[in-house]
Coordinates of C-alpha atoms in Angstrom, one line a residue:
Chain A
A279 CA 10.6 -7.2 60.1
Q280 CA 13.3 -7.1 56.9
S281 CA 12.8 -4.2 54.6
V282 CA 14.0 -3.0 51.6
T283 CA 14.0 0.7 50.6
Q284 CA 14.8 2.2 46.5
L285 CA 14.9 5.4 47.1
D286 CA 14.5 6.2 43.2
S287 CA 11.5 4.9 41.5
Q288 CA 12.7 6.4 38.5
V289 CA 16.6 7.5 37.0
P290 CA 17.0 9.2 33.7
V291 CA 20.3 9.4 32.7
F292 CA 21.6 9.9 28.8
E293 CA 24.1 7.7 27.5
E294 CA 27.1 7.3 28.6
A295 CA 27.1 9.2 31.7
P296 CA 27.5 7.8 35.0
V297 CA 24.6 6.2 37.5
E298 CA 24.1 4.8 41.1
L299 CA 20.9 3.5 42.3
R300 CA 20.1 3.2 45.4
C301 CA 18.8 0.8 48.2
N302 CA 18.7 0.1 52.0
Y303 CA 18.0 -2.4 53.6
S304 CA 16.9 -2.5 57.3
S305 CA 18.6 -5.1 59.4
S306 CA 20.7 -5.4 62.3
V307 CA 22.4 -9.3 61.6
S308 CA 24.5 -10.6 58.8
V309 CA 22.1 -10.4 55.0
Y310 CA 23.2 -11.3 51.4
L311 CA 22.5 -9.1 49.1
F312 CA 21.8 -9.2 45.6
W313 CA 20.4 -6.9 42.4
Y314 CA 18.8 -8.1 39.9
V315 CA 17.9 -6.8 36.4
Q316 CA 14.9 -7.0 34.2
Y317 CA 14.9 -6.1 30.6
P318 CA 11.2 -5.1 29.3
N319 CA 9.2 -8.7 28.5
Q320 CA 11.4 -10.6 30.7
G321 CA 11.8 -12.2 33.9
L322 CA 14.6 -11.6 36.4
Q323 CA 18.3 -12.3 36.5
L324 CA 20.9 -12.0 38.5
L325 CA 23.4 -8.9 37.9
L326 CA 25.7 -9.2 41.5
K327 CA 25.4 -9.9 44.3
Y328 CA 27.2 -10.1 47.9
L329 CA 28.3 -12.2 50.3
S330 CA 31.0 -11.8 52.4
G331 CA 34.8 -10.7 51.4
S332 CA 35.8 -7.3 49.8
T333 CA 32.7 -5.4 50.4
L334 CA 32.5 -4.2 46.5
V335 CA 31.1 -6.4 43.7
E336 CA 31.4 -6.0 40.3
S337 CA 29.1 -7.4 37.5
I338 CA 30.1 -9.4 33.9
N339 CA 29.0 -6.0 32.4
G340 CA 29.9 -3.2 34.0
F341 CA 28.1 -2.2 37.4
E342 CA 29.5 -2.4 40.7
A343 CA 27.6 -2.5 44.1
E344 CA 29.4 -1.7 47.4
F345 CA 28.2 -3.2 50.8
N346 CA 28.4 -0.1 54.1
K347 CA 27.4 -1.8 56.5
S348 CA 26.8 0.7 59.2
Q349 CA 24.6 3.0 56.7
T350 CA 22.8 -0.7 55.6
S351 CA 23.4 0.6 52.2
F352 CA 24.4 -1.6 48.8
H353 CA 24.3 0.6 46.0
L354 CA 24.1 0.4 42.5
R355 CA 26.8 2.0 39.8
K356 CA 28.3 2.3 37.0
P357 CA 30.0 4.6 34.8
S358 CA 28.8 4.7 31.5
V359 CA 25.4 3.7 30.8
H360 CA 24.6 2.5 27.5
I361 CA 21.2 2.3 25.7
S362 CA 20.9 -1.3 26.8
D363 CA 20.8 -1.1 30.2
T364 CA 17.3 0.4 29.6
A365 CA 15.6 -1.8 32.4
E366 CA 13.8 -2.6 36.2
Y367 CA 16.5 -3.0 38.4
F368 CA 15.6 -4.7 41.6
C369 CA 17.6 -5.2 45.1
A370 CA 16.5 -8.1 47.3
V371 CA 17.8 -9.2 50.6
R372 CA 18.6 -12.4 52.5
P373 CA 18.9 -12.5 56.1
G374 CA 21.5 -14.7 57.2
W375 CA 19.9 -16.4 60.0
S376 CA 16.8 -17.5 57.5
S377 CA 16.1 -21.1 57.1
N378 CA 17.0 -23.2 53.9
T379 CA 14.2 -21.8 52.1
G380 CA 15.7 -19.4 50.1
K381 CA 13.1 -16.2 50.7
L382 CA 14.5 -13.1 49.2
I383 CA 13.0 -9.6 49.9
F384 CA 12.3 -7.8 46.8
G385 CA 12.8 -3.1 47.5
Q386 CA 9.7 -1.8 45.1
G387 CA 11.9 -1.0 41.5
T388 CA 14.3 1.8 40.1
T389 CA 13.6 1.8 36.2
L390 CA 16.7 3.3 34.8
Q391 CA 16.0 5.4 31.3
V392 CA 19.1 5.4 29.3
K393 CA 18.5 8.6 26.6
P394 CA 20.2 9.1 23.7
Chain B
D59 CA 21.6 -23.3 31.6
V60 CA 18.8 -23.6 34.3
K61 CA 15.7 -22.9 32.9
V62 CA 11.8 -22.0 34.3
T63 CA 9.4 -21.9 32.5
Q64 CA 5.6 -20.9 32.5
S65 CA 3.1 -22.0 31.1
S66 CA 1.4 -19.2 29.5
R67 CA 2.6 -15.1 28.7
Y68 CA -0.2 -13.7 28.6
L69 CA -4.3 -14.9 29.7
V70 CA -6.7 -13.4 29.7
K71 CA -9.5 -14.6 32.5
R72 CA -13.2 -14.0 33.3
T73 CA -14.5 -12.7 36.8
G74 CA -15.1 -15.7 39.4
E75 CA -13.6 -18.0 37.1
K76 CA -10.6 -19.9 38.3
V77 CA -7.0 -20.1 36.7
F78 CA -4.3 -22.2 37.0
L79 CA -1.0 -20.9 36.2
E80 CA 1.9 -23.5 36.0
C81 CA 6.4 -23.0 36.8
V82 CA 8.4 -26.1 35.6
Q83 CA 11.8 -25.7 37.0
D84 CA 14.9 -28.5 35.0
M85 CA 17.6 -28.0 37.5
D86 CA 16.4 -30.7 40.7
H87 CA 16.0 -27.5 42.8
E88 CA 14.6 -28.0 45.7
N89 CA 12.6 -23.6 46.6
M90 CA 10.1 -22.9 44.0
F91 CA 8.6 -19.2 44.4
W92 CA 5.5 -17.7 42.7
Y93 CA 5.5 -14.0 43.4
R94 CA 3.5 -11.1 41.7
Q95 CA 5.2 -7.9 40.2
D96 CA 3.3 -4.4 40.1
P97 CA 4.0 -1.1 39.7
G98 CA 5.6 0.9 42.8
L99 CA 5.1 -2.1 44.8
G100 CA 8.1 -4.3 43.6
L101 CA 8.1 -8.0 43.7
R102 CA 5.7 -9.7 46.6
L103 CA 5.9 -13.4 47.4
I104 CA 2.0 -15.3 47.2
Y105 CA 3.6 -18.3 48.5
F106 CA 6.5 -20.8 48.2
S107 CA 7.8 -24.5 48.7
Y108 CA 10.5 -25.9 49.9
D109 CA 9.5 -30.1 49.2
V110 CA 7.1 -31.8 47.1
K111 CA 3.4 -31.5 48.8
M112 CA 5.4 -28.6 50.8
K113 CA 4.1 -25.2 50.6
E114 CA 4.3 -22.3 52.6
K115 CA 2.0 -18.7 52.6
G116 CA 4.1 -15.9 51.8
D117 CA 2.6 -12.9 51.9
I118 CA 0.5 -12.1 50.2
P119 CA -1.5 -15.3 50.1
E120 CA -5.2 -14.2 49.6
G121 CA -7.5 -15.6 47.2
Y122 CA -4.1 -17.9 45.8
S123 CA -3.3 -21.1 46.7
V124 CA -0.8 -23.4 45.2
S125 CA 0.0 -27.8 44.5
R126 CA 3.4 -28.9 44.4
E127 CA 2.8 -33.0 43.3
K128 CA 6.3 -33.3 41.5
K129 CA 9.9 -30.7 42.6
E130 CA 10.1 -29.4 39.2
R131 CA 6.0 -28.2 39.1
F132 CA 4.3 -25.3 41.8
S133 CA 1.1 -24.5 39.9
L134 CA -0.6 -21.7 41.4
I135 CA -4.4 -21.4 41.2
L136 CA -6.5 -18.3 42.2
E137 CA -9.7 -20.0 42.6
S138 CA -12.1 -16.7 41.8
A139 CA -10.6 -14.3 39.6
S140 CA -11.0 -10.9 41.0
T141 CA -10.1 -7.9 39.0
N142 CA -7.2 -7.0 41.2
Q143 CA -5.9 -9.8 41.3
T144 CA -4.8 -8.4 37.3
S145 CA -1.3 -8.5 37.4
M146 CA 2.2 -9.9 36.4
Y147 CA 2.8 -12.9 37.9
L148 CA 6.2 -14.1 38.1
C149 CA 7.4 -18.2 39.0
A150 CA 11.4 -18.6 40.3
S151 CA 13.3 -21.5 41.9
S152 CA 16.7 -21.6 43.9
P153 CA 18.8 -24.5 45.2
P154 CA 18.8 -24.7 49.4
A155 CA 22.2 -23.3 50.0
R156 CA 21.7 -19.8 51.4
T157 CA 24.4 -18.2 48.8
D158 CA 21.9 -19.5 46.1
T159 CA 20.2 -16.9 43.8
Q160 CA 16.7 -17.9 42.5
Y161 CA 16.7 -18.1 38.9
F162 CA 13.5 -16.6 37.3
G163 CA 10.9 -17.5 34.6
P164 CA 9.2 -15.0 31.5
G165 CA 6.8 -13.7 34.1
T166 CA 2.6 -14.6 33.4
R167 CA 0.8 -11.2 32.5
L168 CA -3.5 -12.2 34.1
T169 CA -6.1 -9.6 33.4
V170 CA -8.9 -10.4 34.8
L171 CA -12.2 -8.8 32.9

C-alpha cells in the first residue's frame, strides 16, 4: 500500500533562517505530489504540487519543493522563513494510475515553529 | 474562489448521541471527502463520495456513515458517538481530474464527553 512519511514531527527554526521539511513516499509507479499548509484554526490549503515536467516547483510565498524520483522524496524548502510561516505542513501523494476519485494519501504532518 | 463550508466549528456531544456533521461546497465538484485529523497521525480518510448517492469506505470507516443526497452536500454521521471519536473533522471536495487538488473546509472540532 502507498504510504507517505514526514520524517520530522516538529521543526523549530529562527526567523530568517532556512528550513527543509522532509517527505518520502513509497511507490514504484508515477505519482502526483502535493504540499498543503494548515495555519492555526484553519483548514488545509494547497501550497504547491508536482504533476510532471520540471522537478522543482515553487509556491507564491517563497517555498519550493523538488521531486526526486530515485530517492522517492519531495522535500519542502524555504531559504528564509517568516513568523507568519508558523503552521502545520502536510505532504500528500496521489498515484498516477488511480481512478478519478481524487483520493490522496497524507503524511503525518510537520509543525513548523518560527521563533523571533 | 472555491468555498467549502462546514456546519459547525466546535461541537460538544455526549457519549451515545447521534451526531451529524454537514459539509457544503459551491463549485459543483464530483468528489467529496471526510477526514479526521489527530496529532501525530495526520489526516485519515473516513469516507468519500464520487457522485450523488455513491460512497466508498476510506481507511477508518468504523463507527461512521455518510449521506450524499445532493451533489453539493456531504454529511458525516456518527451513529453513537464515543469518546475516541473526539477529533478534528475535515471535509474536502475536488473535481474529477487526477491532477486537481482537494479544497478543504475549516474543520469541525468535535468533543465527545
